[in-house]
Amino acid sequence: MSLLIKNGEIVTASERYIADIFCEGETITRIDKHIAAPKGAEVIDAQGKFVFPGFIDPHVHIYLPFMGSSSKDNYVTGSRAALVGGTTTLIEMCCPARKDDALEGFELWMKQAAGKSACDFSFHMGVARFDEKTEKQLREIVKRGISSFKIFLAYKGAFGVDDTELYRTLKLAKELGVIVTAHCENETLITERSRELIAAGKTDPGQHHESRPPAVEAEGVHHLMSFAELTGAATYIVHLSCKEALDQAIAARQRGVRVTIETLIQYLTLDKTDAEKPNFEGAKYVMSPPLRDRRNQEVLWNGLRDGLIQTVATDHAPFDFKGQKSMGKNDFTKIPNGIPSLEERIKLLYTYGVKTGKIDLHTFVNAASTQVAKTFDLFPRKGTIQPGADADLVVFDPNYRGKISVKTQSMNLDYSAFEGWKVEGRPSEVTVRGQVAVRNGKFVGEHGHGKFLQRKPSHF
Ligand code: URP
Ligand code: ZN
Ligand code: ZN
């Protein structure tokens, strides 16, 4: 099986040039001008289009039992949506609850994906409890190819750890060279403020923000940074949403704390007023940390441009508006948290970031692919275009014009948070290890082709 992508403009995190890409089997084997197609090779003409390395979403929930419900996508719908959107690898949060066994959780999450995913995948291993048995299991899970943990400072009782567990998890991570990804919000403040708001009859979705304002997130980041400073562990702040939290992370980085920062496409494009929409529409926009005041968007875009923020993810967590978000009709604390966007991240980042001049093409590729691969031990197999790398390629048509709609999305969901939004450009052809998974914007991939990616820790 061979594949030739001709005449495209190759864009990586550091280079931009026109050339042909030849792939044999699963691998890129040659990049040159005017490569002649061998007999039997599939040829894709990318004239007038960009060719990007396959995008990697470092923060996805596909299987997520959460807040009395379970997320709507599975690996059939989720990996299809990822690929149509140009994401060829996703890293899912494996989130067993505190009461669950970690190893059984890992195996359960693996079972959801293996044989079903059309894109490649890995997991961040959730640590919801830290005791002797869990520690042994975490060591075993790392041997099985996982090089990142996930901890929640919020959601105590479900996934959240206490400070002793946080400290011990970070110590273990440091010993094993594992990077620890963390949801940073102060749980006590959220619980107390939510209780006060509900008691005062403030139950609508807009109150979600008031229950966890920027100071709640900034405190969570500061908390994690103190523990990281004293353990020396490498950390990764997931879904950073605001200036106050960014300031804490940057101050820690300047003291020598090892921290990588992720923001989300939602925080770059949506804001707090979306969650204040009347008639409970705001529930579609409830996630944690909450969408922020619009002034934060400039801070996040500039942080991305200047390299203060390294990655852009989705935190895809799909809950239907009708059957699931509606559970919080009279109490915002019961609205399942999440704004799905696995399918839309790349189009939105390109349209509202690159096309508006907020970030350049290289920053775009870096934040959505290369830096993710580097941080999570997938580089250079993933995250770039060079001989020897996996043939994960996105032929991107910058002349496409369209609109986002629930009617045309692949995600298994009854709404789109971006309904009617214009996009300029889209992935037209997408390959996963040499196999075409999207042609002319339509999914043609194979469920089961997606592989679990073994990763080796490097953050010693
Ligand atoms: O609102 C969110 N972020 N939902 C998904 C779970 C999480 O906190 O990442
Ligand atoms: Zn989170
Ligand atoms: Zn998440």
mmCIF file of N, CA and C in Angstrom, residues 285-380:
data_model
loop_
_atom_site.group_PDB
_atom_site.id
_atom_site.type_symbol
_atom_site.label_atom_id
_atom_site.label_comp_id
_atom_site.label_asym_id
_atom_site.label_seq_id
_atom_site.Cartn_x
_atom_site.Cartn_y
_atom_site.Cartn_z
ATOM 1 N N TYR A 285 -23.647 25.680 27.437
ATOM 2 C CA TYR A 285 -22.322 26.297 27.574
ATOM 3 C C TYR A 285 -21.762 26.161 28.979
ATOM 4 N N VAL A 286 -22.302 25.214 29.739
ATOM 5 C CA VAL A 286 -21.793 24.989 31.100
ATOM 6 C C VAL A 286 -20.670 23.958 31.049
ATOM 7 N N MET A 287 -19.499 24.400 31.459
ATOM 8 C CA MET A 287 -18.358 23.499 31.612
ATOM 9 C C MET A 287 -17.486 24.039 32.747
ATOM 10 N N SER A 288 -16.507 23.253 33.147
ATOM 11 C CA SER A 288 -15.634 23.686 34.236
ATOM 12 C C SER A 288 -14.166 23.574 33.838
ATOM 13 N N PRO A 289 -13.353 24.588 34.155
ATOM 14 C CA PRO A 289 -13.758 25.906 34.622
ATOM 15 C C PRO A 289 -14.744 26.555 33.643
ATOM 16 N N PRO A 290 -15.532 27.524 34.127
ATOM 17 C CA PRO A 290 -16.577 28.097 33.270
ATOM 18 C C PRO A 290 -16.022 28.997 32.171
ATOM 19 N N LEU A 291 -16.833 29.241 31.158
ATOM 20 C CA LEU A 291 -16.487 30.254 30.157
ATOM 21 C C LEU A 291 -16.337 31.576 30.897
ATOM 22 N N ARG A 292 -15.371 32.374 30.499
ATOM 23 C CA ARG A 292 -14.994 33.582 31.238
ATOM 24 C C ARG A 292 -15.426 34.866 30.536
ATOM 25 N N ASP A 293 -15.240 35.936 31.273
ATOM 26 C CA ASP A 293 -15.420 37.265 30.706
ATOM 27 C C ASP A 293 -14.554 37.382 29.437
ATOM 28 N N ARG A 294 -15.104 38.052 28.426
ATOM 29 C CA ARG A 294 -14.451 38.100 27.116
ATOM 30 C C ARG A 294 -13.022 38.656 27.144
ATOM 31 N N ARG A 295 -12.736 39.518 28.114
ATOM 32 C CA ARG A 295 -11.392 40.121 28.163
ATOM 33 C C ARG A 295 -10.289 39.051 28.262
ATOM 34 N N ASN A 296 -10.633 37.878 28.752
ATOM 35 C CA ASN A 296 -9.635 36.811 28.883
ATOM 36 C C ASN A 296 -9.193 36.248 27.536
ATOM 37 N N GLN A 297 -10.030 36.393 26.532
ATOM 38 C CA GLN A 297 -9.680 35.793 25.238
ATOM 39 C C GLN A 297 -8.382 36.382 24.683
ATOM 40 N N GLU A 298 -8.249 37.702 24.801
ATOM 41 C CA GLU A 298 -7.041 38.349 24.294
ATOM 42 C C GLU A 298 -5.804 37.831 25.049
ATOM 43 N N VAL A 299 -5.969 37.652 26.349
ATOM 44 C CA VAL A 299 -4.857 37.148 27.177
ATOM 45 C C VAL A 299 -4.447 35.745 26.708
ATOM 46 N N LEU A 300 -5.445 34.919 26.420
ATOM 47 C CA LEU A 300 -5.151 33.534 26.008
ATOM 48 C C LEU A 300 -4.542 33.480 24.610
ATOM 49 N N TRP A 301 -5.114 34.245 23.682
ATOM 50 C CA TRP A 301 -4.541 34.268 22.316
ATOM 51 C C TRP A 301 -3.092 34.778 22.372
ATOM 52 N N ASN A 302 -2.878 35.860 23.136
ATOM 53 C CA ASN A 302 -1.514 36.404 23.220
ATOM 54 C C ASN A 302 -0.576 35.408 23.898
ATOM 55 N N GLY A 303 -1.094 34.710 24.895
ATOM 56 C CA GLY A 303 -0.281 33.703 25.587
ATOM 57 C C GLY A 303 0.132 32.582 24.650
ATOM 58 N N LEU A 304 -0.777 32.230 23.776
ATOM 59 C CA LEU A 304 -0.500 31.197 22.779
ATOM 60 C C LEU A 304 0.544 31.703 21.776
ATOM 61 N N ARG A 305 0.315 32.906 21.307
ATOM 62 C CA ARG A 305 1.235 33.503 20.324
ATOM 63 C C ARG A 305 2.648 33.620 20.888
ATOM 64 N N ASP A 306 2.738 34.008 22.158
ATOM 65 C CA ASP A 306 4.051 34.271 22.753
ATOM 66 C C ASP A 306 4.682 33.034 23.396
ATOM 67 N N GLY A 307 4.000 31.902 23.312
ATOM 68 C CA GLY A 307 4.586 30.664 23.839
ATOM 69 C C GLY A 307 4.398 30.481 25.340
ATOM 70 N N LEU A 308 3.563 31.313 25.987
ATOM 71 C CA LEU A 308 3.299 31.106 27.414
ATOM 72 C C LEU A 308 2.364 29.913 27.592
ATOM 73 N N ILE A 309 1.455 29.763 26.634
ATOM 74 C CA ILE A 309 0.520 28.625 26.608
ATOM 75 C C ILE A 309 0.974 27.714 25.478
ATOM 76 N N GLN A 310 1.038 26.407 25.762
ATOM 77 C CA GLN A 310 1.645 25.507 24.776
ATOM 78 C C GLN A 310 0.649 24.782 23.878
ATOM 79 N N THR A 311 -0.521 24.425 24.401
ATOM 80 C CA THR A 311 -1.400 23.554 23.607
ATOM 81 C C THR A 311 -2.850 24.043 23.618
ATOM 82 N N VAL A 312 -3.584 23.628 22.582
ATOM 83 C CA VAL A 312 -5.031 23.905 22.503
ATOM 84 C C VAL A 312 -5.754 22.569 22.338
ATOM 85 N N ALA A 313 -6.634 22.276 23.291
ATOM 86 C CA ALA A 313 -7.375 21.017 23.290
ATOM 87 C C ALA A 313 -8.870 21.309 23.199
ATOM 88 N N THR A 314 -9.684 20.263 23.408
ATOM 89 C CA THR A 314 -11.148 20.477 23.407
ATOM 90 C C THR A 314 -11.801 20.139 24.740
ATOM 91 N N ASP A 315 -11.211 19.223 25.514
ATOM 92 C CA ASP A 315 -11.931 18.703 26.681
ATOM 93 C C ASP A 315 -13.332 18.244 26.238
ATOM 94 N N HIS A 316 -13.364 17.612 25.075
ATOM 95 C CA HIS A 316 -14.632 17.109 24.520
ATOM 96 C C HIS A 316 -15.363 16.272 25.579
ATOM 97 N N ALA A 317 -16.543 16.723 25.998
ATOM 98 C CA ALA A 317 -17.336 15.988 26.994
ATOM 99 C C ALA A 317 -18.803 16.141 26.594
ATOM 100 N N PRO A 318 -19.287 15.207 25.770
ATOM 101 C CA PRO A 318 -20.585 15.392 25.112
ATOM 102 C C PRO A 318 -21.780 14.918 25.937
ATOM 103 N N PHE A 319 -22.638 15.854 26.307
ATOM 104 C CA PHE A 319 -23.902 15.550 26.984
ATOM 105 C C PHE A 319 -25.027 16.240 26.217
ATOM 106 N N ASP A 320 -26.070 15.491 25.896
ATOM 107 C CA ASP A 320 -27.209 16.050 25.153
ATOM 108 C C ASP A 320 -27.848 17.198 25.921
ATOM 109 N N PHE A 321 -28.423 18.125 25.139
ATOM 110 C CA PHE A 321 -29.143 19.243 25.757
ATOM 111 C C PHE A 321 -30.451 18.742 26.368
ATOM 112 N N LYS A 322 -31.189 17.960 25.569
ATOM 113 C CA LYS A 322 -32.536 17.555 26.036
ATOM 114 C C LYS A 322 -32.496 16.579 27.211
ATOM 115 N N GLY A 323 -31.887 15.434 27.009
ATOM 116 C CA GLY A 323 -31.992 14.406 28.056
ATOM 117 C C GLY A 323 -31.034 14.569 29.218
ATOM 118 N N GLN A 324 -29.939 15.299 29.009
ATOM 119 C CA GLN A 324 -28.883 15.292 30.026
ATOM 120 C C GLN A 324 -28.655 16.664 30.678
ATOM 121 N N LYS A 325 -28.352 17.669 29.873
ATOM 122 C CA LYS A 325 -28.170 19.017 30.451
ATOM 123 C C LYS A 325 -29.441 19.435 31.200
ATOM 124 N N SER A 326 -30.588 18.968 30.713
ATOM 125 C CA SER A 326 -31.873 19.377 31.308
ATOM 126 C C SER A 326 -32.047 18.864 32.747
ATOM 127 N N MET A 327 -31.194 17.934 33.181
ATOM 128 C CA MET A 327 -31.256 17.469 34.577
ATOM 129 C C MET A 327 -30.997 18.629 35.548
ATOM 130 N N GLY A 328 -30.391 19.697 35.024
ATOM 131 C CA GLY A 328 -30.086 20.839 35.895
ATOM 132 C C GLY A 328 -31.015 22.014 35.696
ATOM 133 N N LYS A 329 -32.206 21.751 35.208
ATOM 134 C CA LYS A 329 -33.186 22.806 34.916
ATOM 135 C C LYS A 329 -33.418 23.723 36.134
ATOM 136 N N ASN A 330 -33.502 23.128 37.320
ATOM 137 C CA ASN A 330 -33.781 23.941 38.514
ATOM 138 C C ASN A 330 -32.588 24.067 39.456
ATOM 139 N N ASP A 331 -31.438 23.607 38.961
ATOM 140 C CA ASP A 331 -30.249 23.619 39.828
ATOM 141 C C ASP A 331 -29.010 23.462 38.932
ATOM 142 N N PHE A 332 -28.283 24.579 38.750
ATOM 143 C CA PHE A 332 -27.148 24.550 37.808
ATOM 144 C C PHE A 332 -26.083 23.520 38.204
ATOM 145 N N THR A 333 -26.027 23.139 39.483
ATOM 146 C CA THR A 333 -24.989 22.175 39.905
ATOM 147 C C THR A 333 -25.269 20.770 39.355
ATOM 148 N N LYS A 334 -26.463 20.584 38.802
ATOM 149 C CA LYS A 334 -26.802 19.252 38.261
ATOM 150 C C LYS A 334 -26.687 19.195 36.726
ATOM 151 N N ILE A 335 -26.213 20.270 36.131
ATOM 152 C CA ILE A 335 -26.016 20.255 34.666
ATOM 153 C C ILE A 335 -24.702 19.522 34.370
ATOM 154 N N PRO A 336 -24.728 18.411 33.645
ATOM 155 C CA PRO A 336 -23.456 17.740 33.327
ATOM 156 C C PRO A 336 -22.513 18.724 32.618
ATOM 157 N N ASN A 337 -21.303 18.789 33.102
ATOM 158 C CA ASN A 337 -20.337 19.776 32.594
ATOM 159 C C ASN A 337 -19.709 19.322 31.272
ATOM 160 N N GLY A 338 -19.616 20.223 30.331
ATOM 161 C CA GLY A 338 -18.898 19.912 29.095
ATOM 162 C C GLY A 338 -19.464 20.642 27.900
ATOM 163 N N ILE A 339 -18.554 21.095 27.027
ATOM 164 C CA ILE A 339 -18.961 21.696 25.740
ATOM 165 C C ILE A 339 -18.209 20.940 24.641
ATOM 166 N N PRO A 340 -18.897 20.058 23.944
ATOM 167 C CA PRO A 340 -18.216 19.219 22.952
ATOM 168 C C PRO A 340 -17.682 20.017 21.764
ATOM 169 N N SER A 341 -16.499 19.641 21.297
ATOM 170 C CA SER A 341 -15.931 20.346 20.138
ATOM 171 C C SER A 341 -14.807 19.564 19.468
ATOM 172 N N LEU A 342 -14.781 18.260 19.702
ATOM 173 C CA LEU A 342 -13.728 17.416 19.113
ATOM 174 C C LEU A 342 -13.631 17.604 17.597
ATOM 175 N N GLU A 343 -14.798 17.766 16.972
ATOM 176 C CA GLU A 343 -14.867 17.876 15.512
ATOM 177 C C GLU A 343 -14.479 19.271 15.008
ATOM 178 N N GLU A 344 -14.576 20.272 15.884
ATOM 179 C CA GLU A 344 -14.496 21.653 15.409
ATOM 180 C C GLU A 344 -13.197 22.366 15.751
ATOM 181 N N ARG A 345 -12.354 21.762 16.597
ATOM 182 C CA ARG A 345 -11.183 22.477 17.124
ATOM 183 C C ARG A 345 -10.313 23.079 16.018
ATOM 184 N N ILE A 346 -9.991 22.279 15.020
ATOM 185 C CA ILE A 346 -9.020 22.724 14.018
ATOM 186 C C ILE A 346 -9.608 23.818 13.123
ATOM 187 N N LYS A 347 -10.839 23.610 12.673
ATOM 188 C CA LYS A 347 -11.486 24.626 11.829
ATOM 189 C C LYS A 347 -11.596 25.953 12.582
ATOM 190 N N LEU A 348 -11.977 25.885 13.854
ATOM 191 C CA LEU A 348 -12.153 27.114 14.644
ATOM 192 C C LEU A 348 -10.812 27.788 14.928
ATOM 193 N N LEU A 349 -9.815 26.985 15.259
ATOM 194 C CA LEU A 349 -8.500 27.564 15.568
ATOM 195 C C LEU A 349 -7.913 28.235 14.324
ATOM 196 N N TYR A 350 -8.146 27.613 13.170
ATOM 197 C CA TYR A 350 -7.657 28.189 11.916
ATOM 198 C C TYR A 350 -8.448 29.460 11.583
ATOM 199 N N THR A 351 -9.773 29.362 11.624
ATOM 200 C CA THR A 351 -10.614 30.487 11.201
ATOM 201 C C THR A 351 -10.474 31.683 12.142
ATOM 202 N N TYR A 352 -10.553 31.408 13.455
ATOM 203 C CA TYR A 352 -10.595 32.523 14.416
ATOM 204 C C TYR A 352 -9.227 32.846 15.014
ATOM 205 N N GLY A 353 -8.221 32.021 14.691
ATOM 206 C CA GLY A 353 -6.863 32.301 15.161
ATOM 207 C C GLY A 353 -5.945 32.722 14.025
ATOM 208 N N VAL A 354 -5.768 31.829 13.042
ATOM 209 C CA VAL A 354 -4.830 32.104 11.950
ATOM 210 C C VAL A 354 -5.397 33.178 11.015
ATOM 211 N N LYS A 355 -6.643 32.997 10.576
ATOM 212 C CA LYS A 355 -7.219 33.920 9.587
ATOM 213 C C LYS A 355 -7.367 35.342 10.128
ATOM 214 N N THR A 356 -7.524 35.468 11.430
ATOM 215 C CA THR A 356 -7.660 36.813 12.010
ATOM 216 C C THR A 356 -6.301 37.404 12.385
ATOM 217 N N GLY A 357 -5.233 36.627 12.189
ATOM 218 C CA GLY A 357 -3.889 37.126 12.481
ATOM 219 C C GLY A 357 -3.502 37.044 13.964
ATOM 220 N N LYS A 358 -4.288 36.347 14.763
ATOM 221 C CA LYS A 358 -3.948 36.255 16.200
ATOM 222 C C LYS A 358 -2.753 35.322 16.419
ATOM 223 N N ILE A 359 -2.695 34.266 15.628
ATOM 224 C CA ILE A 359 -1.529 33.359 15.692
ATOM 225 C C ILE A 359 -1.115 33.027 14.254
ATOM 226 N N ASP A 360 0.143 32.626 14.076
ATOM 227 C CA ASP A 360 0.557 32.261 12.716
ATOM 228 C C ASP A 360 0.370 30.743 12.504
ATOM 229 N N LEU A 361 0.615 30.335 11.265
ATOM 230 C CA LEU A 361 0.369 28.926 10.907
ATOM 231 C C LEU A 361 1.231 27.961 11.719
ATOM 232 N N HIS A 362 2.454 28.383 12.026
ATOM 233 C CA HIS A 362 3.347 27.481 12.755
ATOM 234 C C HIS A 362 2.898 27.307 14.207
ATOM 235 N N THR A 363 2.425 28.394 14.796
ATOM 236 C CA THR A 363 1.897 28.304 16.166
ATOM 237 C C THR A 363 0.669 27.402 16.191
ATOM 238 N N PHE A 364 -0.156 27.546 15.164
ATOM 239 C CA PHE A 364 -1.352 26.701 15.011
ATOM 240 C C PHE A 364 -0.972 25.210 14.993
ATOM 241 N N VAL A 365 -0.011 24.865 14.148
ATOM 242 C CA VAL A 365 0.409 23.454 14.048
ATOM 243 C C VAL A 365 1.057 23.002 15.360
ATOM 244 N N ASN A 366 1.868 23.885 15.915
ATOM 245 C CA ASN A 366 2.574 23.535 17.147
ATOM 246 C C ASN A 366 1.589 23.237 18.287
ATOM 247 N N ALA A 367 0.626 24.140 18.475
ATOM 248 C CA ALA A 367 -0.280 24.027 19.636
ATOM 249 C C ALA A 367 -1.269 22.875 19.499
ATOM 250 N N ALA A 368 -1.597 22.532 18.259
ATOM 251 C CA ALA A 368 -2.624 21.498 18.060
ATOM 252 C C ALA A 368 -2.030 20.154 17.668
ATOM 253 N N SER A 369 -0.704 20.103 17.499
ATOM 254 C CA SER A 369 -0.085 18.835 17.101
ATOM 255 C C SER A 369 1.314 18.646 17.704
ATOM 256 N N THR A 370 2.280 19.435 17.213
ATOM 257 C CA THR A 370 3.689 19.148 17.536
ATOM 258 C C THR A 370 3.980 19.182 19.031
ATOM 259 N N GLN A 371 3.534 20.247 19.682
ATOM 260 C CA GLN A 371 3.844 20.390 21.106
ATOM 261 C C GLN A 371 3.139 19.323 21.937
ATOM 262 N N VAL A 372 1.963 18.926 21.484
ATOM 263 C CA VAL A 372 1.240 17.852 22.181
ATOM 264 C C VAL A 372 2.065 16.558 22.090
ATOM 265 N N ALA A 373 2.551 16.278 20.872
ATOM 266 C CA ALA A 373 3.355 15.063 20.669
ATOM 267 C C ALA A 373 4.610 15.098 21.532
ATOM 268 N N LYS A 374 5.235 16.266 21.607
ATOM 269 C CA LYS A 374 6.475 16.372 22.397
ATOM 270 C C LYS A 374 6.181 16.189 23.885
ATOM 271 N N THR A 375 5.139 16.830 24.358
ATOM 272 C CA THR A 375 4.827 16.778 25.792
ATOM 273 C C THR A 375 4.445 15.364 26.225
ATOM 274 N N PHE A 376 3.737 14.667 25.336
ATOM 275 C CA PHE A 376 3.190 13.363 25.745
ATOM 276 C C PHE A 376 3.890 12.174 25.073
ATOM 277 N N ASP A 377 5.175 12.368 24.773
ATOM 278 C CA ASP A 377 6.050 11.246 24.389
ATOM 279 C C ASP A 377 5.608 10.544 23.101
ATOM 280 N N LEU A 378 5.132 11.335 22.163
ATOM 281 C CA LEU A 378 4.725 10.766 20.868
ATOM 282 C C LEU A 378 5.591 11.276 19.714
ATOM 283 N N PHE A 379 6.468 12.220 19.983
ATOM 284 C CA PHE A 379 7.279 12.865 18.953
ATOM 285 C C PHE A 379 8.573 12.082 18.751
ATOM 286 N N PRO A 380 9.069 11.930 17.526
ATOM 287 C CA PRO A 380 8.600 12.443 16.240
ATOM 288 C C PRO A 380 7.740 11.459 15.455
#
